[in-house]
Amino acid sequence: MDNWMNFARKLMVKPGSKVNLARFDPDNTLGYEHDEKTEAKLATTLKRLDRLQYVLYATKKKALLVVLQAMDAGGKDGTIRHVMTGVNPQGCRVTSFKQPTPEELAHDFLWRIHAAVPARGMLGIFNRSHYEDVLVVRVHGLVPKKVWKARYDQINEFEQFLDDNGVKILKFFLHISKDEQKKRFEERLTDPRKYWKFGAADLKERELWDQYQEAYEAALERCSTKSAPWFVIPANHKWFRNLAVSRIVLETMEEFDMQMPAPAFNPAQTKKEI
Ligand code: AMP
Ligand code: MG
């Protein structure tokens, strides 16, 4: 163990608390600097994550679901790439949620989500999630207000149900500033290797920045619960974002307190029989 602070406690949205995103500094690094010491710590964190994921996969008692939400260019893809670097692909599943297909739209909004929830033993990552149904859907009025308003409670019940069934959920809002988004859009329009990341719709969505922040505040306020907490991750600095997310995932897995399963045979005896 080390004397590093508890990132989860520092960055979690306390259940029931009011959230004003303007008060969360996206440049915050909690006093850490991007130096060799931090890099070494990051490497150790990923190594420990890999080891724990191995135990998660072997014991198959619990699943871990990591939900990532952010404004465009907020760093969801980069976070996934980073956090997954060390882990065994066989035990992971990443699901990206795009605009619903006609078939998905013909079902309740949690239908496609439930189908992607990780099985016990698995680490699941959602790149966007059911929260889009109270974010983009709310901002663009894609369903009547009465419909999206009812969804906060529906989401809480769904997540509680998953928790009761062995799925631990961690939800991360990668918080960048509007200036940082502009900078990242400019990079996407400058570096040919990043062109593909830019969509014309991104500028339209940027105009709705304030409405999105408001929608995020509502989701964070209404849906941060003890069993499925939200974390606001200061994400202007990619290294800090990576550090914070991987630390919180690690801290959570450590709390699972998993033991490797006992063999269903006598290893020493069986070895003699080879
Ligand atoms: P990207 O993540 O850049 O590939 O974009 C995916 C797009 O799908 C985003 O513009 C999301 O807002 C949109 N999207 C995801 N889920 C939903 C949903 N439930 N309803 C409407 N749009 C969605
Ligand atoms: Mg996009």
PDB file of C-alpha atoms and ligand atoms in Angstrom:
ATOM      1  CA  MET A   1       0.000   0.000   0.000  1.00  0.00           C
ATOM      2  CA  ASP A   2       1.110   3.563  -0.398  1.00  0.00           C
ATOM      3  CA  ASN A   3       0.319   6.858   1.177  1.00  0.00           C
ATOM      4  CA  TRP A   4      -1.371   8.280  -1.853  1.00  0.00           C
ATOM      5  CA  MET A   5      -4.609  10.011  -1.169  1.00  0.00           C
ATOM      6  CA  ASN A   6      -7.906   8.428  -1.847  1.00  0.00           C
ATOM      7  CA  PHE A   7      -8.840   9.741  -5.293  1.00  0.00           C
ATOM      8  CA  ALA A   8     -12.337   8.282  -5.115  1.00  0.00           C
ATOM      9  CA  ARG A   9     -13.218  10.230  -1.994  1.00  0.00           C
ATOM     10  CA  LYS A  10     -11.739  13.448  -3.380  1.00  0.00           C
ATOM     11  CA  LEU A  11     -13.509  13.383  -6.740  1.00  0.00           C
ATOM     12  CA  MET A  12     -16.812  11.688  -6.022  1.00  0.00           C
ATOM     13  CA  VAL A  13     -20.056  13.629  -6.274  1.00  0.00           C
ATOM     14  CA  LYS A  14     -21.632  13.188  -2.846  1.00  0.00           C
ATOM     15  CA  PRO A  15     -25.045  11.581  -3.251  1.00  0.00           C
ATOM     16  CA  GLY A  16     -27.755  14.204  -2.969  1.00  0.00           C
ATOM     17  CA  SER A  17     -25.424  17.199  -3.278  1.00  0.00           C
ATOM     18  CA  LYS A  18     -25.912  20.175  -5.611  1.00  0.00           C
ATOM     19  CA  VAL A  19     -23.499  20.385  -8.513  1.00  0.00           C
ATOM     20  CA  ASN A  20     -22.290  23.613 -10.061  1.00  0.00           C
ATOM     21  CA  LEU A  21     -19.748  22.667 -12.715  1.00  0.00           C
ATOM     22  CA  ALA A  22     -18.404  26.213 -12.870  1.00  0.00           C
ATOM     23  CA  ARG A  23     -16.978  25.536  -9.417  1.00  0.00           C
ATOM     24  CA  PHE A  24     -14.991  22.503 -10.596  1.00  0.00           C
ATOM     25  CA  ASP A  25     -11.666  23.577 -12.050  1.00  0.00           C
ATOM     26  CA  PRO A  26     -10.883  21.423 -15.118  1.00  0.00           C
ATOM     27  CA  ASP A  27      -7.187  22.336 -14.660  1.00  0.00           C
ATOM     28  CA  ASN A  28      -7.057  20.969 -11.136  1.00  0.00           C
ATOM     29  CA  THR A  29      -4.396  18.335 -10.504  1.00  0.00           C
ATOM     30  CA  LEU A  30      -4.942  18.029  -6.750  1.00  0.00           C
ATOM     31  CA  GLY A  31      -1.410  19.291  -6.201  1.00  0.00           C
ATOM     32  CA  TYR A  32       0.249  16.617  -8.329  1.00  0.00           C
ATOM     33  CA  GLU A  33       2.798  17.490 -10.953  1.00  0.00           C
ATOM     34  CA  HIS A  34       3.545  15.712 -14.163  1.00  0.00           C
ATOM     35  CA  ASP A  35       6.996  14.537 -13.164  1.00  0.00           C
ATOM     36  CA  GLU A  36       8.896  11.255 -13.104  1.00  0.00           C
ATOM     37  CA  LYS A  37       7.466  10.319  -9.748  1.00  0.00           C
ATOM     38  CA  THR A  38       3.910  10.649 -11.005  1.00  0.00           C
ATOM     39  CA  GLU A  39       4.726   8.708 -14.172  1.00  0.00           C
ATOM     40  CA  ALA A  40       6.201   5.906 -12.101  1.00  0.00           C
ATOM     41  CA  LYS A  41       3.103   5.858  -9.934  1.00  0.00           C
ATOM     42  CA  LEU A  42       0.915   5.702 -12.989  1.00  0.00           C
ATOM     43  CA  ALA A  43       2.873   2.710 -14.272  1.00  0.00           C
ATOM     44  CA  THR A  44       2.530   0.937 -10.914  1.00  0.00           C
ATOM     45  CA  THR A  45      -1.195   1.659 -10.895  1.00  0.00           C
ATOM     46  CA  LEU A  46      -1.661   0.034 -14.299  1.00  0.00           C
ATOM     47  CA  LYS A  47       0.395  -2.986 -13.265  1.00  0.00           C
ATOM     48  CA  ARG A  48      -1.751  -3.468 -10.173  1.00  0.00           C
ATOM     49  CA  LEU A  49      -4.887  -3.060 -12.241  1.00  0.00           C
ATOM     50  CA  ASP A  50      -3.726  -5.839 -14.533  1.00  0.00           C
ATOM     51  CA  ARG A  51      -3.111  -8.144 -11.600  1.00  0.00           C
ATOM     52  CA  LEU A  52      -6.514  -7.464 -10.066  1.00  0.00           C
ATOM     53  CA  GLN A  53      -8.315  -7.893 -13.362  1.00  0.00           C
ATOM     54  CA  TYR A  54      -6.737 -11.349 -13.568  1.00  0.00           C
ATOM     55  CA  VAL A  55      -8.299 -12.213 -10.205  1.00  0.00           C
ATOM     56  CA  LEU A  56     -11.642 -10.675 -11.223  1.00  0.00           C
ATOM     57  CA  TYR A  57     -11.654 -12.872 -14.314  1.00  0.00           C
ATOM     58  CA  ALA A  58     -10.683 -15.997 -12.389  1.00  0.00           C
ATOM     59  CA  THR A  59     -13.160 -15.588  -9.532  1.00  0.00           C
ATOM     60  CA  LYS A  60     -16.125 -14.487 -11.698  1.00  0.00           C
ATOM     61  CA  LYS A  61     -17.970 -13.167  -8.636  1.00  0.00           C
ATOM     62  CA  LYS A  62     -18.344  -9.557  -9.686  1.00  0.00           C
ATOM     63  CA  ALA A  63     -18.345  -7.376 -12.772  1.00  0.00           C
ATOM     64  CA  LEU A  64     -17.002  -3.861 -12.988  1.00  0.00           C
ATOM     65  CA  LEU A  65     -18.653  -1.335 -15.257  1.00  0.00           C
ATOM     66  CA  VAL A  66     -16.871   1.914 -16.052  1.00  0.00           C
ATOM     67  CA  VAL A  67     -19.080   4.578 -17.635  1.00  0.00           C
ATOM     68  CA  LEU A  68     -17.384   7.434 -19.486  1.00  0.00           C
ATOM     69  CA  GLN A  69     -19.174  10.634 -20.416  1.00  0.00           C
ATOM     70  CA  ALA A  70     -17.755  13.937 -21.629  1.00  0.00           C
ATOM     71  CA  MET A  71     -18.286  16.820 -23.969  1.00  0.00           C
ATOM     72  CA  ASP A  72     -16.858  16.266 -27.463  1.00  0.00           C
ATOM     73  CA  ALA A  73     -13.058  16.033 -27.354  1.00  0.00           C
ATOM     74  CA  GLY A  74     -13.278  15.457 -23.612  1.00  0.00           C
ATOM     75  CA  GLY A  75     -10.945  12.465 -23.784  1.00  0.00           C
ATOM     76  CA  LYS A  76     -13.123   9.366 -23.579  1.00  0.00           C
ATOM     77  CA  ASP A  77     -11.148   7.471 -26.221  1.00  0.00           C
ATOM     78  CA  GLY A  78      -7.800   8.487 -24.769  1.00  0.00           C
ATOM     79  CA  THR A  79      -8.874   7.378 -21.301  1.00  0.00           C
ATOM     80  CA  ILE A  80      -9.974   3.989 -22.575  1.00  0.00           C
ATOM     81  CA  ARG A  81      -6.731   3.499 -24.459  1.00  0.00           C
ATOM     82  CA  HIS A  82      -4.767   4.402 -21.370  1.00  0.00           C
ATOM     83  CA  VAL A  83      -6.643   2.499 -18.692  1.00  0.00           C
ATOM     84  CA  MET A  84      -6.782  -0.647 -20.815  1.00  0.00           C
ATOM     85  CA  THR A  85      -3.100  -0.629 -21.823  1.00  0.00           C
ATOM     86  CA  GLY A  86      -2.032  -3.266 -19.384  1.00  0.00           C
ATOM     87  CA  VAL A  87      -5.083  -5.448 -19.038  1.00  0.00           C
ATOM     88  CA  ASN A  88      -5.940  -8.745 -20.677  1.00  0.00           C
ATOM     89  CA  PRO A  89      -8.291  -8.075 -23.631  1.00  0.00           C
ATOM     90  CA  GLN A  90     -10.112 -11.338 -22.976  1.00  0.00           C
ATOM     91  CA  GLY A  91     -11.486  -9.955 -19.732  1.00  0.00           C
ATOM     92  CA  CYS A  92     -12.623  -6.603 -21.125  1.00  0.00           C
ATOM     93  CA  ARG A  93     -15.341  -5.302 -23.308  1.00  0.00           C
ATOM     94  CA  VAL A  94     -15.700  -1.763 -24.584  1.00  0.00           C
ATOM     95  CA  THR A  95     -19.092  -0.652 -25.904  1.00  0.00           C
ATOM     96  CA  SER A  96     -19.599   2.661 -27.718  1.00  0.00           C
ATOM     97  CA  PHE A  97     -23.110   3.995 -27.786  1.00  0.00           C
ATOM     98  CA  LYS A  98     -23.989   5.976 -30.891  1.00  0.00           C
ATOM     99  CA  GLN A  99     -27.264   7.346 -32.135  1.00  0.00           C
ATOM    100  CA  PRO A 100     -29.805   4.589 -31.527  1.00  0.00           C
ATOM    101  CA  THR A 101     -30.766   2.436 -34.514  1.00  0.00           C
ATOM    102  CA  PRO A 102     -34.445   2.149 -35.471  1.00  0.00           C
ATOM    103  CA  GLU A 103     -34.550  -1.191 -33.698  1.00  0.00           C
ATOM    104  CA  GLU A 104     -33.055   0.279 -30.534  1.00  0.00           C
ATOM    105  CA  LEU A 105     -35.463   3.189 -30.676  1.00  0.00           C
ATOM    106  CA  ALA A 106     -38.366   0.766 -30.854  1.00  0.00           C
ATOM    107  CA  HIS A 107     -37.377  -0.505 -27.388  1.00  0.00           C
ATOM    108  CA  ASP A 108     -37.084   1.188 -23.992  1.00  0.00           C
ATOM    109  CA  PHE A 109     -33.909   3.260 -23.671  1.00  0.00           C
ATOM    110  CA  LEU A 110     -32.211   0.769 -21.337  1.00  0.00           C
ATOM    111  CA  TRP A 111     -32.662  -2.197 -23.649  1.00  0.00           C
ATOM    112  CA  ARG A 112     -29.420  -1.781 -25.568  1.00  0.00           C
ATOM    113  CA  ILE A 113     -27.616  -0.793 -22.381  1.00  0.00           C
ATOM    114  CA  HIS A 114     -28.625  -3.872 -20.418  1.00  0.00           C
ATOM    115  CA  ALA A 115     -27.491  -6.112 -23.269  1.00  0.00           C
ATOM    116  CA  ALA A 116     -23.992  -4.632 -23.001  1.00  0.00           C
ATOM    117  CA  VAL A 117     -23.590  -4.868 -19.210  1.00  0.00           C
ATOM    118  CA  PRO A 118     -20.473  -6.924 -18.428  1.00  0.00           C
ATOM    119  CA  ALA A 119     -20.871 -10.494 -17.213  1.00  0.00           C
ATOM    120  CA  ARG A 120     -19.408 -11.455 -13.849  1.00  0.00           C
ATOM    121  CA  GLY A 121     -15.652 -11.678 -14.193  1.00  0.00           C
ATOM    122  CA  MET A 122     -15.545  -8.960 -16.833  1.00  0.00           C
ATOM    123  CA  LEU A 123     -14.424  -5.367 -16.897  1.00  0.00           C
ATOM    124  CA  GLY A 124     -16.840  -3.405 -19.070  1.00  0.00           C
ATOM    125  CA  ILE A 125     -16.336   0.096 -20.366  1.00  0.00           C
ATOM    126  CA  PHE A 126     -19.090   2.264 -21.788  1.00  0.00           C
ATOM    127  CA  ASN A 127     -18.000   4.969 -24.209  1.00  0.00           C
ATOM    128  CA  ARG A 128     -21.168   7.067 -23.766  1.00  0.00           C
ATOM    129  CA  SER A 129     -24.065   5.319 -22.116  1.00  0.00           C
ATOM    130  CA  HIS A 130     -27.699   5.495 -21.013  1.00  0.00           C
ATOM    131  CA  TYR A 131     -26.842   9.003 -19.794  1.00  0.00           C
ATOM    132  CA  GLU A 132     -27.077  10.210 -23.398  1.00  0.00           C
ATOM    133  CA  ASP A 133     -30.811   9.703 -22.892  1.00  0.00           C
ATOM    134  CA  VAL A 134     -30.834  12.555 -20.373  1.00  0.00           C
ATOM    135  CA  LEU A 135     -28.078  14.587 -22.097  1.00  0.00           C
ATOM    136  CA  VAL A 136     -28.261  14.878 -25.890  1.00  0.00           C
ATOM    137  CA  VAL A 137     -31.892  13.815 -25.738  1.00  0.00           C
ATOM    138  CA  ARG A 138     -32.713  16.526 -23.190  1.00  0.00           C
ATOM    139  CA  VAL A 139     -30.694  19.270 -24.885  1.00  0.00           C
ATOM    140  CA  HIS A 140     -32.241  18.574 -28.281  1.00  0.00           C
ATOM    141  CA  GLY A 141     -35.704  17.774 -26.964  1.00  0.00           C
ATOM    142  CA  LEU A 142     -35.709  14.427 -28.777  1.00  0.00           C
ATOM    143  CA  VAL A 143     -38.501  13.203 -26.490  1.00  0.00           C
ATOM    144  CA  PRO A 144     -41.045  15.209 -24.465  1.00  0.00           C
ATOM    145  CA  LYS A 145     -39.793  16.670 -21.178  1.00  0.00           C
ATOM    146  CA  LYS A 146     -42.064  14.390 -19.195  1.00  0.00           C
ATOM    147  CA  VAL A 147     -40.303  11.394 -20.718  1.00  0.00           C
ATOM    148  CA  TRP A 148     -36.688  12.398 -20.055  1.00  0.00           C
ATOM    149  CA  LYS A 149     -37.557  13.729 -16.590  1.00  0.00           C
ATOM    150  CA  ALA A 150     -38.776  10.299 -15.526  1.00  0.00           C
ATOM    151  CA  ARG A 151     -35.513   8.743 -16.631  1.00  0.00           C
ATOM    152  CA  TYR A 152     -33.358   9.863 -13.695  1.00  0.00           C
ATOM    153  CA  ASP A 153     -35.324   7.646 -11.308  1.00  0.00           C
ATOM    154  CA  GLN A 154     -35.452   4.872 -13.877  1.00  0.00           C
ATOM    155  CA  ILE A 155     -31.671   5.013 -14.242  1.00  0.00           C
ATOM    156  CA  ASN A 156     -31.180   4.915 -10.466  1.00  0.00           C
ATOM    157  CA  GLU A 157     -33.407   1.875 -10.149  1.00  0.00           C
ATOM    158  CA  PHE A 158     -31.656   0.127 -13.020  1.00  0.00           C
ATOM    159  CA  GLU A 159     -28.218   0.806 -11.576  1.00  0.00           C
ATOM    160  CA  GLN A 160     -29.318  -0.325  -8.114  1.00  0.00           C
ATOM    161  CA  PHE A 161     -30.614  -3.530  -9.666  1.00  0.00           C
ATOM    162  CA  LEU A 162     -27.254  -4.126 -11.353  1.00  0.00           C
ATOM    163  CA  ASP A 163     -25.407  -3.436  -8.113  1.00  0.00           C
ATOM    164  CA  ASP A 164     -27.648  -5.915  -6.293  1.00  0.00           C
ATOM    165  CA  ASN A 165     -26.637  -8.427  -8.935  1.00  0.00           C
ATOM    166  CA  GLY A 166     -22.889  -8.047  -8.574  1.00  0.00           C
ATOM    167  CA  VAL A 167     -22.147  -5.282 -11.076  1.00  0.00           C
ATOM    168  CA  LYS A 168     -20.138  -2.459  -9.541  1.00  0.00           C
ATOM    169  CA  ILE A 169     -20.622   0.765 -11.499  1.00  0.00           C
ATOM    170  CA  LEU A 170     -18.245   3.734 -11.618  1.00  0.00           C
ATOM    171  CA  LYS A 171     -19.277   6.775 -13.656  1.00  0.00           C
ATOM    172  CA  PHE A 172     -16.775   9.352 -14.824  1.00  0.00           C
ATOM    173  CA  PHE A 173     -17.526  12.772 -16.207  1.00  0.00           C
ATOM    174  CA  LEU A 174     -14.347  13.995 -17.909  1.00  0.00           C
ATOM    175  CA  HIS A 175     -14.582  17.706 -17.274  1.00  0.00           C
ATOM    176  CA  ILE A 176     -12.822  19.998 -19.784  1.00  0.00           C
ATOM    177  CA  SER A 177     -13.145  23.751 -20.240  1.00  0.00           C
ATOM    178  CA  LYS A 178     -14.684  25.341 -23.300  1.00  0.00           C
ATOM    179  CA  ASP A 179     -11.251  26.737 -24.200  1.00  0.00           C
ATOM    180  CA  GLU A 180      -9.675  23.314 -23.978  1.00  0.00           C
ATOM    181  CA  GLN A 181     -12.346  21.948 -26.309  1.00  0.00           C
ATOM    182  CA  LYS A 182     -11.531  24.714 -28.798  1.00  0.00           C
ATOM    183  CA  LYS A 183      -7.840  23.822 -28.600  1.00  0.00           C
ATOM    184  CA  ARG A 184      -8.552  20.149 -29.201  1.00  0.00           C
ATOM    185  CA  PHE A 185     -10.887  20.878 -32.111  1.00  0.00           C
ATOM    186  CA  GLU A 186      -8.144  23.026 -33.656  1.00  0.00           C
ATOM    187  CA  GLU A 187      -5.712  20.136 -33.297  1.00  0.00           C
ATOM    188  CA  ARG A 188      -8.188  17.863 -35.017  1.00  0.00           C
ATOM    189  CA  LEU A 189      -8.374  20.324 -37.890  1.00  0.00           C
ATOM    190  CA  THR A 190      -4.599  20.753 -38.103  1.00  0.00           C
ATOM    191  CA  ASP A 191      -3.204  17.250 -37.756  1.00  0.00           C
ATOM    192  CA  PRO A 192      -4.219  15.018 -40.702  1.00  0.00           C
ATOM    193  CA  ARG A 193      -4.008  12.030 -38.381  1.00  0.00           C
ATOM    194  CA  LYS A 194      -6.812  13.578 -36.353  1.00  0.00           C
ATOM    195  CA  TYR A 195      -9.121  14.750 -39.144  1.00  0.00           C
ATOM    196  CA  TRP A 196     -11.270  11.648 -38.751  1.00  0.00           C
ATOM    197  CA  LYS A 197     -12.101  12.604 -35.194  1.00  0.00           C
ATOM    198  CA  PHE A 198     -13.842  15.782 -36.221  1.00  0.00           C
ATOM    199  CA  GLY A 199     -17.442  15.947 -37.332  1.00  0.00           C
ATOM    200  CA  ALA A 200     -19.336  18.957 -38.614  1.00  0.00           C
ATOM    201  CA  ALA A 201     -21.932  18.306 -35.910  1.00  0.00           C
ATOM    202  CA  ASP A 202     -19.272  18.964 -33.256  1.00  0.00           C
ATOM    203  CA  LEU A 203     -19.466  22.728 -33.867  1.00  0.00           C
ATOM    204  CA  LYS A 204     -23.251  22.730 -33.565  1.00  0.00           C
ATOM    205  CA  GLU A 205     -22.998  20.890 -30.267  1.00  0.00           C
ATOM    206  CA  ARG A 206     -20.361  23.360 -29.054  1.00  0.00           C
ATOM    207  CA  GLU A 207     -22.898  26.159 -29.462  1.00  0.00           C
ATOM    208  CA  LEU A 208     -25.042  24.305 -26.960  1.00  0.00           C
ATOM    209  CA  TRP A 209     -22.240  24.148 -24.379  1.00  0.00           C
ATOM    210  CA  ASP A 210     -24.217  25.804 -21.572  1.00  0.00           C
ATOM    211  CA  GLN A 211     -27.274  23.639 -22.074  1.00  0.00           C
ATOM    212  CA  TYR A 212     -25.061  20.554 -21.954  1.00  0.00           C
ATOM    213  CA  GLN A 213     -23.359  21.697 -18.753  1.00  0.00           C
ATOM    214  CA  GLU A 214     -26.790  22.143 -17.215  1.00  0.00           C
ATOM    215  CA  ALA A 215     -27.883  18.704 -18.354  1.00  0.00           C
ATOM    216  CA  TYR A 216     -24.688  17.214 -16.915  1.00  0.00           C
ATOM    217  CA  GLU A 217     -25.282  18.969 -13.611  1.00  0.00           C
ATOM    218  CA  ALA A 218     -28.750  17.430 -13.402  1.00  0.00           C
ATOM    219  CA  ALA A 219     -27.425  13.940 -14.165  1.00  0.00           C
ATOM    220  CA  LEU A 220     -24.607  14.266 -11.637  1.00  0.00           C
ATOM    221  CA  GLU A 221     -26.959  15.574  -8.951  1.00  0.00           C
ATOM    222  CA  ARG A 222     -29.745  13.109  -9.439  1.00  0.00           C
ATOM    223  CA  CYS A 223     -27.800   9.975 -10.273  1.00  0.00           C
ATOM    224  CA  SER A 224     -24.754   9.914  -8.035  1.00  0.00           C
ATOM    225  CA  THR A 225     -25.554   7.169  -5.554  1.00  0.00           C
ATOM    226  CA  LYS A 226     -23.596   5.111  -3.085  1.00  0.00           C
ATOM    227  CA  SER A 227     -23.821   2.030  -5.256  1.00  0.00           C
ATOM    228  CA  ALA A 228     -23.144   3.841  -8.548  1.00  0.00           C
ATOM    229  CA  PRO A 229     -21.275   7.083  -7.846  1.00  0.00           C
ATOM    230  CA  TRP A 230     -20.379   9.797 -10.313  1.00  0.00           C
ATOM    231  CA  PHE A 231     -16.902  11.303 -10.346  1.00  0.00           C
ATOM    232  CA  VAL A 232     -16.042  14.667 -11.854  1.00  0.00           C
ATOM    233  CA  ILE A 233     -12.555  14.249 -13.287  1.00  0.00           C
ATOM    234  CA  PRO A 234     -10.609  17.436 -14.034  1.00  0.00           C
ATOM    235  CA  ALA A 235      -9.616  16.559 -17.590  1.00  0.00           C
ATOM    236  CA  ASN A 236      -7.799  19.500 -19.171  1.00  0.00           C
ATOM    237  CA  HIS A 237      -4.561  17.682 -18.334  1.00  0.00           C
ATOM    238  CA  LYS A 238      -4.613  14.295 -19.950  1.00  0.00           C
ATOM    239  CA  TRP A 239      -1.994  12.813 -17.617  1.00  0.00           C
ATOM    240  CA  PHE A 240      -4.037  13.788 -14.567  1.00  0.00           C
ATOM    241  CA  ARG A 241      -7.248  12.484 -16.089  1.00  0.00           C
ATOM    242  CA  ASN A 242      -5.549   9.133 -16.750  1.00  0.00           C
ATOM    243  CA  LEU A 243      -4.093   9.047 -13.280  1.00  0.00           C
ATOM    244  CA  ALA A 244      -7.371   9.870 -11.549  1.00  0.00           C
ATOM    245  CA  VAL A 245      -9.489   7.394 -13.497  1.00  0.00           C
ATOM    246  CA  SER A 246      -7.041   4.529 -13.160  1.00  0.00           C
ATOM    247  CA  ARG A 247      -6.553   5.196  -9.445  1.00  0.00           C
ATOM    248  CA  ILE A 248     -10.290   5.146  -8.788  1.00  0.00           C
ATOM    249  CA  VAL A 249     -10.749   1.944 -10.779  1.00  0.00           C
ATOM    250  CA  LEU A 250      -7.857   0.397  -8.854  1.00  0.00           C
ATOM    251  CA  GLU A 251      -9.139   1.546  -5.446  1.00  0.00           C
ATOM    252  CA  THR A 252     -12.528   0.042  -6.260  1.00  0.00           C
ATOM    253  CA  MET A 253     -11.095  -3.296  -7.330  1.00  0.00           C
ATOM    254  CA  GLU A 254      -8.957  -3.435  -4.219  1.00  0.00           C
ATOM    255  CA  GLU A 255     -12.102  -3.047  -2.146  1.00  0.00           C
ATOM    256  CA  PHE A 256     -13.608  -6.115  -3.819  1.00  0.00           C
ATOM    257  CA  ASP A 257     -11.163  -8.063  -1.650  1.00  0.00           C
ATOM    258  CA  MET A 258     -11.145 -11.021  -4.026  1.00  0.00           C
ATOM    259  CA  GLN A 259      -9.476 -14.357  -3.314  1.00  0.00           C
ATOM    260  CA  MET A 260      -8.373 -16.712  -6.038  1.00  0.00           C
ATOM    261  CA  PRO A 261     -10.831 -19.629  -6.224  1.00  0.00           C
ATOM    262  CA  ALA A 262      -9.805 -22.846  -4.480  1.00  0.00           C
ATOM    263  CA  PRO A 263      -9.041 -25.674  -6.932  1.00  0.00           C
ATOM    264  CA  ALA A 264     -11.681 -28.365  -7.344  1.00  0.00           C
ATOM    265  CA  PHE A 265      -8.895 -30.982  -7.147  1.00  0.00           C
ATOM    266  CA  ASN A 266      -5.763 -31.680  -5.149  1.00  0.00           C
ATOM    267  CA  PRO A 267      -2.978 -30.025  -7.172  1.00  0.00           C
ATOM    268  CA  ALA A 268      -0.101 -31.932  -5.561  1.00  0.00           C
ATOM    269  CA  GLN A 269      -1.837 -35.287  -5.982  1.00  0.00           C
ATOM    270  CA  THR A 270      -2.910 -34.511  -9.558  1.00  0.00           C
ATOM    271  CA  LYS A 271       0.608 -33.431 -10.476  1.00  0.00           C
ATOM    272  CA  LYS A 272       1.879 -36.894  -9.608  1.00  0.00           C
ATOM    273  CA  GLU A 273      -0.667 -38.392 -11.947  1.00  0.00           C
ATOM    274  CA  ILE A 274       0.533 -36.507 -15.032  1.00  0.00           C
TER     275      ILE A 274
HETATM  276  P1  AMP B   1     -19.239   9.793 -31.217  1.00  0.00           P
HETATM  277  O1  AMP B   1     -19.122   9.340 -29.784  1.00  0.00           O
HETATM  278  O2  AMP B   1     -18.427  10.999 -31.518  1.00  0.00           O
HETATM  279  O3  AMP B   1     -18.999   8.676 -32.161  1.00  0.00           O
HETATM  280  O4  AMP B   1     -20.744  10.273 -31.443  1.00  0.00           O
HETATM  281  C1  AMP B   1     -21.824   9.489 -31.123  1.00  0.00           C
HETATM  282  C2  AMP B   1     -23.045  10.347 -31.215  1.00  0.00           C
HETATM  283  O5  AMP B   1     -24.176   9.565 -30.863  1.00  0.00           O
HETATM  284  C3  AMP B   1     -23.019  11.529 -30.267  1.00  0.00           C
HETATM  285  O6  AMP B   1     -23.355  12.690 -30.944  1.00  0.00           O
HETATM  286  C4  AMP B   1     -24.067  11.164 -29.245  1.00  0.00           C
HETATM  287  O7  AMP B   1     -24.691  12.284 -28.676  1.00  0.00           O
HETATM  288  C5  AMP B   1     -25.018  10.314 -30.053  1.00  0.00           C
HETATM  289  N1  AMP B   1     -25.849   9.474 -29.202  1.00  0.00           N
HETATM  290  C6  AMP B   1     -25.443   8.525 -28.348  1.00  0.00           C
HETATM  291  N2  AMP B   1     -26.477   8.001 -27.676  1.00  0.00           N
HETATM  292  C7  AMP B   1     -27.583   8.648 -28.103  1.00  0.00           C
HETATM  293  C8  AMP B   1     -28.969   8.567 -27.788  1.00  0.00           C
HETATM  294  N3  AMP B   1     -29.421   7.707 -26.862  1.00  0.00           N
HETATM  295  N4  AMP B   1     -29.811   9.385 -28.438  1.00  0.00           N
HETATM  296  C9  AMP B   1     -29.353  10.257 -29.350  1.00  0.00           C
HETATM  297  N5  AMP B   1     -28.061  10.386 -29.707  1.00  0.00           N
HETATM  298  C10 AMP B   1     -27.185   9.591 -29.083  1.00  0.00           C
HETATM  299 MG    MG B   2     -17.537  12.938 -31.512  1.00  0.00          MG
END
